[in-house]
Amino acid sequence: MNTKGLLLSLTLVLWARAKLGSAEANAACKTPCSCVTRIGKIVNYHAARLKTAKQNYDTNIRDLLRLFLATLQADAAEKPKLLPVLASAGGALEACRTALAQEEADQPMISAAMSALAKTYTIYNSLIKKTSTLTLTADGSGHFKNTGIAGSVTHENATASCQEEGKEEENTKITDTNVQQEPDLPELAITGVTTLTCKKESSSPATCSSNTITNGGEIKAVIKHQTAAATQSTASWSSNTMTPGAILVTEVKLTGDNKTNVDAAMKKIKGSKVHLKCGTLLTSYSTVATNDEFKRLVLKALLGKQDNEKTSAESVAEYNKAIKEAYGEGGTDYEAKVWTKVKATQAEINKGDDAGNEPLETIDTLDKLTAAIARKINKDLTEAARPKAENKIESEREKGCTEETDKAKCNKKTGCKYNEKDSKCQEDPAQATATAPPTTNTNTTGNNSFVINKTPLLLAVFVSRIRLLRFIGKSFLPHFIKFIKYGILNGFDRLI
């Protein structure tokens, strides 16, 4: 990638970060119904975040096994670029595992707190949707008897369930970029309003304040709950129109510990790092590039500094050059140079009665991946245990040296030399190897020097002795047999 391309990429990254950082916070929910909807969105966000973290962790586990097997099978040129990635993989997985464990531990508490407050809001919603009316009607004597008691309950909605009014929550979203700014869920205390009216008779609106109740007169109580505040008043009780009547106000607050628990739950949601620790995959260069073990192994494996334990190179230019050659400029070719090759690596797996090879990308279960690793290691062990071809001449030479204990005889033996320090006869490293032409020694007896090739000489002596034995056998043996026969027939004493 050229400089212009790098600058453009950097500009886009910075622009994207600025946009993410400037994510607008949601407004606080205002009604019981909208707050129930908001809780549902918070719970769904948290569940989705946890699910994604688990999926990423599982994906990284499988990719780690693929990477390990590919590293085992890689040649000497490919291994060094895989080792830094392998070294850093554990750190990325451990960070995710720790965050994931904490998130899973918090999940029951968060779920219970959100559910309890949502139920409270649902009760509030049910109350504000109801209007209850109680009417007491006098009989002909002006008395309020049980036959004159009547009551009714009406709902603004067909049911008392939470049915959101308007679309104020429709566009509300909870995301990684705005969850930190999410406002607290409100306490939402509601107000109970009871309105009392009275008229002296059915045909007259005159109040009961200064009139005697007669036939058909009534006292009515209307009970409602609302989120808005209300003012208590009895001033209109004496009015003939009885509007609005006497108003009695009661505050209803049912949240109790539910609000406190939800505040604690929201603190955990906002403080969680699971979406950061588990948000990236091993196939992304950013996941491994900042890891200390990655840096150490770049210096060891790619730059040959085997004794290094530092996380920074003495030469930044040298480090960047190694990164560029292995993974592309700034890691831009990391996926292609590492993971494309890793996933294309062929691995042996069981296929019923036979074994067969498949690319690692298509092997997606843990049992098959670990079995493939075991098969590779087993194959390597089998190969290592297979007897190697032995250099027979070299072996015999070594054996001939070690069996000799006399110093003078050792030094006279071909290919041997007496070790003064260890007081033993051993192979002379200065002599030619077994595959070289036969060793020649120079005899410098007196002033005359001549070269004797010992191998042909010994062979000639051996052959001459064989010929001598054959000659003796042919010449002497028949006469010896005749001598024995004569002695047996005539007695050996006659020969003496």
Coordinates of C-alpha atoms in Angstrom, one line a residue:
M1 CA 0.0 0.0 0.0
N2 CA 1.4 3.4 -1.0
T3 CA 1.6 6.5 1.2
K4 CA -1.5 8.0 -0.3
G5 CA -3.4 4.8 0.4
L6 CA -2.2 4.7 4.0
L7 CA -3.2 8.3 4.6
L8 CA -6.6 7.7 3.2
S9 CA -7.1 4.6 5.4
L10 CA -6.0 6.5 8.5
T11 CA -8.4 9.4 7.6
L12 CA -11.3 6.9 7.3
V13 CA -10.4 5.2 10.6
L14 CA -10.2 8.6 12.5
W15 CA -13.5 9.7 10.9
A16 CA -15.2 6.5 11.9
R17 CA -13.9 6.8 15.5
A18 CA -15.1 10.4 15.7
K19 CA -18.5 9.3 14.5
L20 CA -18.6 6.5 17.0
G21 CA -17.5 8.8 19.8
S22 CA -20.2 11.3 19.0
A23 CA -23.0 8.8 19.2
E24 CA -26.0 10.6 20.6
A25 CA -27.4 9.4 23.9
N26 CA -31.0 8.3 24.1
A27 CA -33.5 10.5 25.9
A28 CA -34.9 9.0 29.1
C29 CA -38.2 7.1 28.8
K30 CA -41.1 9.0 30.3
T31 CA -44.1 6.7 30.6
P32 CA -44.4 3.2 32.2
C33 CA -45.1 1.7 28.8
S34 CA -42.1 3.4 27.1
C35 CA -39.9 2.3 30.0
V36 CA -41.0 -1.3 29.6
T37 CA -40.0 -1.1 26.0
R38 CA -36.7 0.5 26.9
I39 CA -35.9 -2.3 29.4
G40 CA -36.7 -4.8 26.7
K41 CA -34.1 -3.2 24.4
I42 CA -31.5 -3.1 27.1
V43 CA -32.0 -6.7 27.9
N44 CA -31.9 -7.7 24.2
Y45 CA -28.7 -5.7 23.7
H46 CA -27.0 -7.4 26.7
A47 CA -28.1 -10.8 25.5
A48 CA -26.9 -10.2 22.0
R49 CA -23.6 -8.9 23.2
L50 CA -23.1 -12.0 25.3
K51 CA -24.0 -14.2 22.5
T52 CA -21.6 -12.5 20.1
A53 CA -18.8 -12.8 22.6
K54 CA -19.4 -16.5 23.0
Q55 CA -19.5 -17.0 19.3
N56 CA -16.2 -15.1 18.8
Y57 CA -14.6 -17.1 21.6
D58 CA -15.7 -20.4 20.0
T59 CA -14.5 -19.2 16.6
N60 CA -11.1 -18.3 18.1
I61 CA -10.7 -21.6 19.8
R62 CA -11.2 -23.4 16.5
D63 CA -8.9 -21.1 14.7
L64 CA -6.2 -21.6 17.4
L65 CA -6.4 -25.4 16.8
R66 CA -6.2 -24.8 13.0
L67 CA -3.2 -22.5 13.5
F68 CA -1.4 -25.0 15.8
L69 CA -1.9 -27.8 13.3
A70 CA -0.8 -25.6 10.4
T71 CA 2.3 -24.6 12.3
L72 CA 3.2 -28.3 12.9
Q73 CA 2.9 -29.0 9.2
A74 CA 4.5 -25.8 7.9
D75 CA 8.0 -25.9 6.3
A76 CA 11.0 -24.0 7.7
A77 CA 10.2 -20.9 5.6
E78 CA 6.6 -20.7 6.7
K79 CA 6.9 -21.5 10.4
P80 CA 8.5 -18.3 11.5
K81 CA 5.6 -16.1 10.4
L82 CA 3.1 -18.4 12.2
L83 CA 4.9 -18.5 15.5
P84 CA 4.2 -14.9 16.6
V85 CA 0.5 -15.4 15.9
L86 CA 0.5 -18.6 17.8
A87 CA 2.3 -17.0 20.7
S88 CA -0.3 -14.2 21.0
A89 CA -3.4 -16.3 20.5
G90 CA -3.5 -17.5 24.1
G91 CA -3.5 -13.9 25.4
A92 CA -6.4 -12.9 23.2
L93 CA -8.4 -15.9 24.3
E94 CA -7.6 -15.5 28.0
A95 CA -8.7 -11.8 27.9
C96 CA -12.0 -12.8 26.3
R97 CA -12.5 -15.8 28.6
T98 CA -12.1 -13.6 31.7
A99 CA -14.5 -11.0 30.5
L100 CA -16.9 -13.6 29.3
A101 CA -16.9 -15.4 32.7
Q102 CA -17.7 -12.1 34.5
E103 CA -20.5 -11.3 32.0
E104 CA -22.0 -14.7 32.5
A105 CA -21.8 -14.4 36.3
D106 CA -23.6 -11.0 36.2
Q107 CA -26.3 -12.2 33.8
P108 CA -28.7 -13.7 36.3
M109 CA -28.6 -10.6 38.5
I110 CA -29.1 -8.2 35.5
S111 CA -31.9 -10.3 34.1
A112 CA -33.8 -10.5 37.5
A113 CA -33.4 -6.8 38.2
M114 CA -34.6 -5.7 34.8
S115 CA -37.6 -8.2 34.9
A116 CA -38.7 -6.9 38.3
L117 CA -38.6 -3.3 37.3
A118 CA -40.4 -4.0 34.1
K119 CA -43.2 -5.7 36.0
T120 CA -43.5 -2.6 38.3
Y121 CA -43.8 -0.4 35.2
T122 CA -46.4 -2.8 33.8
I123 CA -48.5 -2.4 37.0
Y124 CA -48.1 1.4 36.7
N125 CA -49.3 1.2 33.1
S126 CA -52.3 -1.0 34.1
L127 CA -53.3 1.5 36.8
I128 CA -53.1 4.6 34.6
K129 CA -55.2 2.9 31.9
K130 CA -58.0 2.2 34.4
T131 CA -60.8 4.5 35.6
S132 CA -62.9 3.2 38.5
T133 CA -66.2 4.7 39.4
L134 CA -68.3 4.2 42.6
T135 CA -71.9 5.6 42.8
L136 CA -74.2 5.7 45.8
T137 CA -77.9 6.5 44.9
A138 CA -80.5 7.4 47.5
D139 CA -84.0 5.8 47.5
G140 CA -87.3 7.6 47.9
S141 CA -86.7 8.1 51.6
G142 CA -83.4 9.8 50.9
H143 CA -81.5 6.9 52.4
F144 CA -78.5 5.2 50.9
K145 CA -79.3 1.5 50.9
N146 CA -77.3 -1.4 49.5
T147 CA -79.6 -1.5 46.4
G148 CA -78.2 1.9 45.5
I149 CA -74.6 0.9 45.3
A150 CA -73.1 0.6 41.9
G151 CA -69.6 0.5 40.5
S152 CA -67.7 0.2 37.2
V153 CA -64.2 -0.1 35.8
T154 CA -63.3 1.2 32.3
H155 CA -60.0 0.9 30.4
E156 CA -58.5 3.3 27.8
N157 CA -57.2 0.2 26.0
A158 CA -58.8 -3.1 25.3
T159 CA -56.5 -4.7 27.8
A160 CA -54.5 -3.6 30.7
S161 CA -51.2 -4.8 29.1
C162 CA -48.5 -2.4 28.1
Q163 CA -49.4 -0.9 24.7
E164 CA -47.2 1.9 23.8
E165 CA -48.7 5.2 22.9
G166 CA -47.2 6.9 20.0
K167 CA -43.7 6.0 18.5
E168 CA -41.4 7.7 20.9
E169 CA -39.4 4.4 21.5
E170 CA -39.6 3.1 18.0
N171 CA -36.3 4.7 16.9
T172 CA -34.5 4.1 20.2
K173 CA -31.5 1.8 19.9
I174 CA -29.0 0.5 22.4
T175 CA -25.5 -0.1 20.9
D176 CA -21.9 -0.4 22.0
T177 CA -21.3 3.2 21.0
N178 CA -24.1 4.8 23.1
V179 CA -24.7 2.3 26.0
Q180 CA -22.3 4.3 28.2
Q181 CA -24.5 7.4 27.8
E182 CA -27.8 5.5 28.5
P183 CA -29.8 7.5 31.1
D184 CA -31.0 5.9 34.3
L185 CA -34.4 4.3 34.2
P186 CA -36.8 6.6 36.1
E187 CA -38.5 6.0 39.4
L188 CA -41.9 6.8 37.9
A189 CA -44.0 7.3 40.9
I190 CA -47.7 7.8 39.8
T191 CA -50.4 9.9 41.3
G192 CA -53.8 8.5 42.4
V193 CA -56.6 11.1 41.9
T194 CA -60.0 10.5 43.5
T195 CA -62.8 13.0 42.5
L196 CA -65.9 13.2 44.6
T197 CA -69.2 14.8 43.5
C198 CA -72.7 14.9 45.0
K199 CA -76.1 16.1 43.8
K200 CA -79.2 16.3 46.0
E201 CA -81.6 14.6 43.5
S202 CA -81.5 13.1 40.0
S203 CA -83.3 16.0 38.3
S204 CA -81.3 18.7 39.9
P205 CA -77.6 19.5 39.8
A206 CA -77.8 21.2 43.1
T207 CA -75.0 20.2 45.5
C208 CA -75.3 18.4 48.7
S209 CA -73.3 21.1 50.4
S210 CA -76.5 23.1 51.4
N211 CA -79.3 20.8 50.3
T212 CA -81.0 17.6 51.7
I213 CA -80.5 14.6 49.6
T214 CA -83.8 13.3 48.2
N215 CA -85.0 10.6 45.9
G216 CA -82.4 9.9 43.2
G217 CA -79.7 12.0 44.8
E218 CA -76.2 10.5 44.5
I219 CA -72.6 10.6 45.7
K220 CA -70.0 9.5 43.1
A221 CA -66.3 8.8 43.4
V222 CA -64.1 8.5 40.3
I223 CA -60.6 7.0 40.9
K224 CA -57.8 7.4 38.4
H225 CA -54.0 7.2 38.3
Q226 CA -51.7 9.4 36.2
T227 CA -48.1 10.1 35.7
A228 CA -48.7 13.9 35.9
A229 CA -48.8 15.7 39.2
A230 CA -52.2 16.7 40.7
T231 CA -53.3 19.2 43.3
Q232 CA -55.7 18.3 46.1
S233 CA -58.7 20.6 46.5
T234 CA -62.2 20.6 48.1
A235 CA -63.1 24.2 47.1
S236 CA -65.5 23.2 44.4
W237 CA -67.6 20.9 46.7
S238 CA -70.1 23.7 47.3
S239 CA -70.5 24.6 43.7
N240 CA -73.8 23.8 42.1
T241 CA -72.1 22.6 38.9
M242 CA -69.8 20.3 40.9
T243 CA -67.0 20.8 38.5
P244 CA -64.4 19.5 39.1
G245 CA -65.6 18.4 42.5
A246 CA -63.5 17.6 45.5
I247 CA -60.1 16.2 44.5
L248 CA -58.1 13.9 46.8
V249 CA -54.5 13.0 45.7
T250 CA -52.4 10.0 46.7
E251 CA -48.8 9.2 45.5
V252 CA -48.3 5.6 44.5
K253 CA -44.6 4.4 44.5
L254 CA -44.1 0.7 43.9
T255 CA -40.5 0.4 42.7
G256 CA -38.9 -0.1 46.1
D257 CA -35.5 -2.0 45.7
N258 CA -36.3 -2.7 42.0
K259 CA -34.9 0.7 41.0
T260 CA -31.8 0.3 43.1
N261 CA -31.1 -3.2 41.7
V262 CA -31.6 -1.9 38.1
D263 CA -29.1 0.9 38.7
A264 CA -26.6 -1.7 39.9
A265 CA -27.4 -3.8 36.8
M266 CA -26.9 -0.9 34.5
K267 CA -23.5 -0.1 36.1
K268 CA -22.4 -3.7 35.4
I269 CA -23.6 -3.4 31.8
K270 CA -21.8 -0.1 31.2
G271 CA -18.6 -1.4 33.0
S272 CA -18.4 -4.6 31.0
K273 CA -15.5 -5.0 28.6
V274 CA -16.7 -8.2 27.0
H275 CA -17.6 -6.5 23.7
L276 CA -14.1 -5.2 23.5
K277 CA -12.2 -8.2 24.8
C278 CA -14.2 -10.6 22.6
G279 CA -15.0 -8.3 19.8
T280 CA -12.2 -9.2 17.5
L281 CA -11.0 -12.5 16.0
L282 CA -7.5 -14.0 15.6
T283 CA -7.9 -13.5 11.9
S284 CA -7.7 -9.7 12.5
Y285 CA -4.2 -8.2 12.7
S286 CA -5.3 -5.7 15.4
T287 CA -6.1 -8.7 17.7
V288 CA -2.4 -9.9 17.8
A289 CA -0.3 -6.9 16.9
T290 CA -0.3 -5.3 20.3
N291 CA 0.3 -8.5 22.2
D292 CA 3.7 -8.7 24.0
E293 CA 4.3 -12.3 23.1
F294 CA 3.6 -11.5 19.4
K295 CA 6.4 -8.8 19.6
R296 CA 8.8 -11.1 21.4
L297 CA 8.3 -13.9 18.8
V298 CA 8.7 -11.4 15.9
L299 CA 12.1 -10.6 17.3
K300 CA 13.0 -14.3 17.9
A301 CA 11.5 -16.0 14.9
L302 CA 11.6 -13.4 12.2
L303 CA 14.7 -11.5 13.2
G304 CA 16.7 -14.4 14.7
K305 CA 17.2 -12.8 18.1
Q306 CA 16.7 -16.1 20.0
D307 CA 17.8 -14.8 23.4
N308 CA 15.5 -11.8 23.2
E309 CA 12.8 -11.3 25.9
K310 CA 12.0 -7.6 25.2
T311 CA 8.9 -6.4 23.5
S312 CA 10.5 -3.6 21.5
A313 CA 13.3 -3.8 18.9
E314 CA 16.4 -1.8 19.0
S315 CA 15.7 -0.8 15.4
V316 CA 12.1 0.1 14.7
A317 CA 12.9 0.1 11.0
E318 CA 14.2 -3.5 11.3
Y319 CA 11.1 -4.6 13.1
N320 CA 8.7 -2.9 10.6
K321 CA 10.6 -4.5 7.8
A322 CA 10.1 -7.9 9.3
I323 CA 6.4 -7.2 9.8
K324 CA 6.1 -6.0 6.2
E325 CA 7.8 -9.1 4.8
A326 CA 5.7 -11.5 6.9
Y327 CA 2.3 -9.8 7.1
G328 CA 2.4 -6.8 4.7
E329 CA 2.8 -3.1 5.4
G330 CA 1.3 -2.6 8.8
G331 CA -0.3 -6.0 8.7
T332 CA -2.4 -5.2 5.7
D333 CA -1.8 -8.7 4.1
Y334 CA -2.0 -10.5 7.4
E335 CA -5.2 -12.5 6.6
A336 CA -4.0 -13.5 3.2
K337 CA -0.4 -14.4 4.2
V338 CA -1.4 -16.2 7.4
W339 CA -5.0 -17.3 7.6
T340 CA -5.7 -18.0 3.9
K341 CA -2.8 -20.5 4.0
V342 CA -3.7 -21.9 7.4
K343 CA -7.3 -22.7 6.3
A344 CA -6.0 -24.2 3.0
T345 CA -3.7 -26.6 4.9
Q346 CA -4.7 -30.2 4.4
A347 CA -5.2 -32.3 7.5
E348 CA -5.9 -36.0 7.8
I349 CA -9.2 -37.0 9.4
N350 CA -11.2 -40.2 9.8
K351 CA -13.7 -40.9 7.0
G352 CA -15.4 -44.1 8.1
D353 CA -13.2 -47.1 7.4
D354 CA -10.5 -44.9 5.8
A355 CA -8.5 -41.8 6.5
G356 CA -8.6 -38.8 4.1
N357 CA -7.4 -35.2 3.9
E358 CA -9.5 -32.1 4.1
P359 CA -8.6 -28.4 4.2
L360 CA -8.7 -27.0 7.8
E361 CA -11.3 -24.5 6.8
T362 CA -13.9 -27.2 6.4
I363 CA -13.0 -29.0 9.6
D364 CA -15.2 -27.1 12.1
T365 CA -15.7 -29.4 15.1
L366 CA -13.4 -29.6 18.1
D367 CA -13.3 -33.4 18.1
K368 CA -12.1 -33.5 14.4
L369 CA -9.6 -30.7 14.9
T370 CA -8.0 -32.3 18.0
A371 CA -8.0 -35.7 16.3
A372 CA -6.2 -34.2 13.3
I373 CA -3.6 -32.7 15.6
A374 CA -3.1 -36.1 17.3
R375 CA -2.8 -37.9 13.9
K376 CA -0.1 -35.4 12.8
I377 CA 1.9 -35.9 16.0
N378 CA 1.5 -39.6 15.8
K379 CA 2.8 -39.6 12.2
D380 CA 5.8 -37.5 13.2
L381 CA 6.6 -39.9 16.1
T382 CA 6.3 -42.9 13.8
E383 CA 8.7 -41.3 11.4
A384 CA 11.2 -40.4 14.1
A385 CA 11.1 -44.0 15.5
R386 CA 11.8 -45.5 12.1
P387 CA 15.4 -47.0 11.9
K388 CA 17.8 -44.8 10.0
A389 CA 20.2 -46.2 7.3
E390 CA 23.4 -47.0 9.1
N391 CA 26.9 -46.4 7.6
K392 CA 28.3 -49.9 8.1
I393 CA 31.9 -49.0 7.4
E394 CA 31.8 -46.1 9.8
S395 CA 30.1 -48.2 12.4
E396 CA 32.7 -50.9 12.2
R397 CA 35.5 -48.4 12.3
E398 CA 34.0 -46.8 15.4
K399 CA 33.6 -50.2 17.0
G400 CA 37.2 -51.2 16.1
C401 CA 38.5 -48.1 17.8
T402 CA 36.6 -48.4 21.0
E403 CA 37.5 -52.0 21.6
E404 CA 41.2 -51.2 21.5
T405 CA 42.7 -50.4 24.9
D406 CA 46.4 -50.2 24.1
K407 CA 47.6 -46.7 23.2
A408 CA 50.2 -47.8 20.6
K409 CA 47.9 -50.3 18.9
C410 CA 45.1 -47.7 18.9
N411 CA 47.3 -45.1 17.1
K412 CA 48.4 -47.8 14.5
K413 CA 44.8 -48.7 13.7
T414 CA 43.3 -47.1 10.6
G415 CA 40.9 -44.2 11.5
C416 CA 41.7 -44.4 15.2
K417 CA 43.4 -42.1 17.6
Y418 CA 44.2 -42.4 21.4
N419 CA 42.5 -39.7 23.5
E420 CA 45.0 -38.8 26.2
K421 CA 42.5 -36.7 28.2
D422 CA 39.9 -39.5 28.5
S423 CA 42.4 -42.4 28.3
K424 CA 40.5 -44.2 25.6
C425 CA 40.8 -45.1 21.9
Q426 CA 38.3 -43.4 19.7
E427 CA 37.7 -42.5 16.0
D428 CA 40.1 -39.9 14.6
P429 CA 38.0 -37.0 13.3
A430 CA 40.8 -36.0 11.1
Q431 CA 40.6 -39.1 9.1
A432 CA 38.5 -39.3 5.9
T433 CA 34.8 -40.4 6.3
A434 CA 33.7 -43.9 5.4
T435 CA 32.4 -42.7 2.0
A436 CA 35.8 -41.3 1.0
P437 CA 38.4 -43.3 -0.9
P438 CA 40.5 -45.7 1.3
T439 CA 42.8 -44.1 3.7
T440 CA 46.5 -44.0 2.8
N441 CA 49.3 -43.7 5.3
T442 CA 52.9 -42.6 4.6
N443 CA 55.8 -44.8 5.8
T444 CA 58.8 -42.7 6.5
T445 CA 61.3 -45.4 7.5
G446 CA 64.8 -44.0 7.2
N447 CA 65.2 -41.6 4.3
N448 CA 63.0 -43.5 1.9
S449 CA 59.4 -42.5 1.8
F450 CA 56.7 -44.5 0.1
V451 CA 53.0 -44.7 0.2
I452 CA 51.3 -48.0 1.2
N453 CA 47.6 -48.4 0.5
K454 CA 46.7 -50.7 3.4
T455 CA 43.4 -52.1 2.1
P456 CA 44.9 -53.7 -1.1
L457 CA 48.0 -54.8 0.8
L458 CA 45.9 -56.7 3.5
L459 CA 43.8 -58.2 0.8
A460 CA 46.9 -59.4 -1.1
V461 CA 48.3 -61.0 2.1
F462 CA 45.0 -62.7 2.8
V463 CA 44.7 -64.1 -0.8
S464 CA 48.3 -65.4 -0.7
R465 CA 47.6 -67.3 2.5
I466 CA 44.5 -68.9 1.1
R467 CA 46.6 -70.0 -1.9
L468 CA 49.3 -71.5 0.4
L469 CA 46.7 -73.5 2.3
R470 CA 45.3 -74.8 -1.0
F471 CA 48.8 -75.9 -2.1
I472 CA 49.5 -77.7 1.2
G473 CA 46.1 -79.4 1.0
K474 CA 46.7 -80.6 -2.5
S475 CA 50.3 -81.7 -2.0
F476 CA 50.5 -83.1 1.5
L477 CA 47.0 -84.3 2.4
P478 CA 46.9 -87.4 0.1
H479 CA 50.3 -88.6 1.5
F480 CA 49.1 -88.0 5.1
I481 CA 45.9 -90.1 4.5
K482 CA 48.0 -93.0 3.0
F483 CA 50.3 -92.9 6.0
I484 CA 47.4 -93.2 8.4
K485 CA 45.9 -96.2 6.5
Y486 CA 49.2 -98.0 6.5
G487 CA 49.7 -97.5 10.2
I488 CA 46.2 -98.9 10.9
L489 CA 46.8 -102.0 8.8
N490 CA 50.4 -102.8 9.8
G491 CA 50.6 -101.3 13.2
F492 CA 52.3 -98.0 14.1
D493 CA 55.0 -99.9 16.1
R494 CA 56.5 -101.3 12.9
L495 CA 57.0 -97.8 11.6
I496 CA 59.0 -96.8 14.6

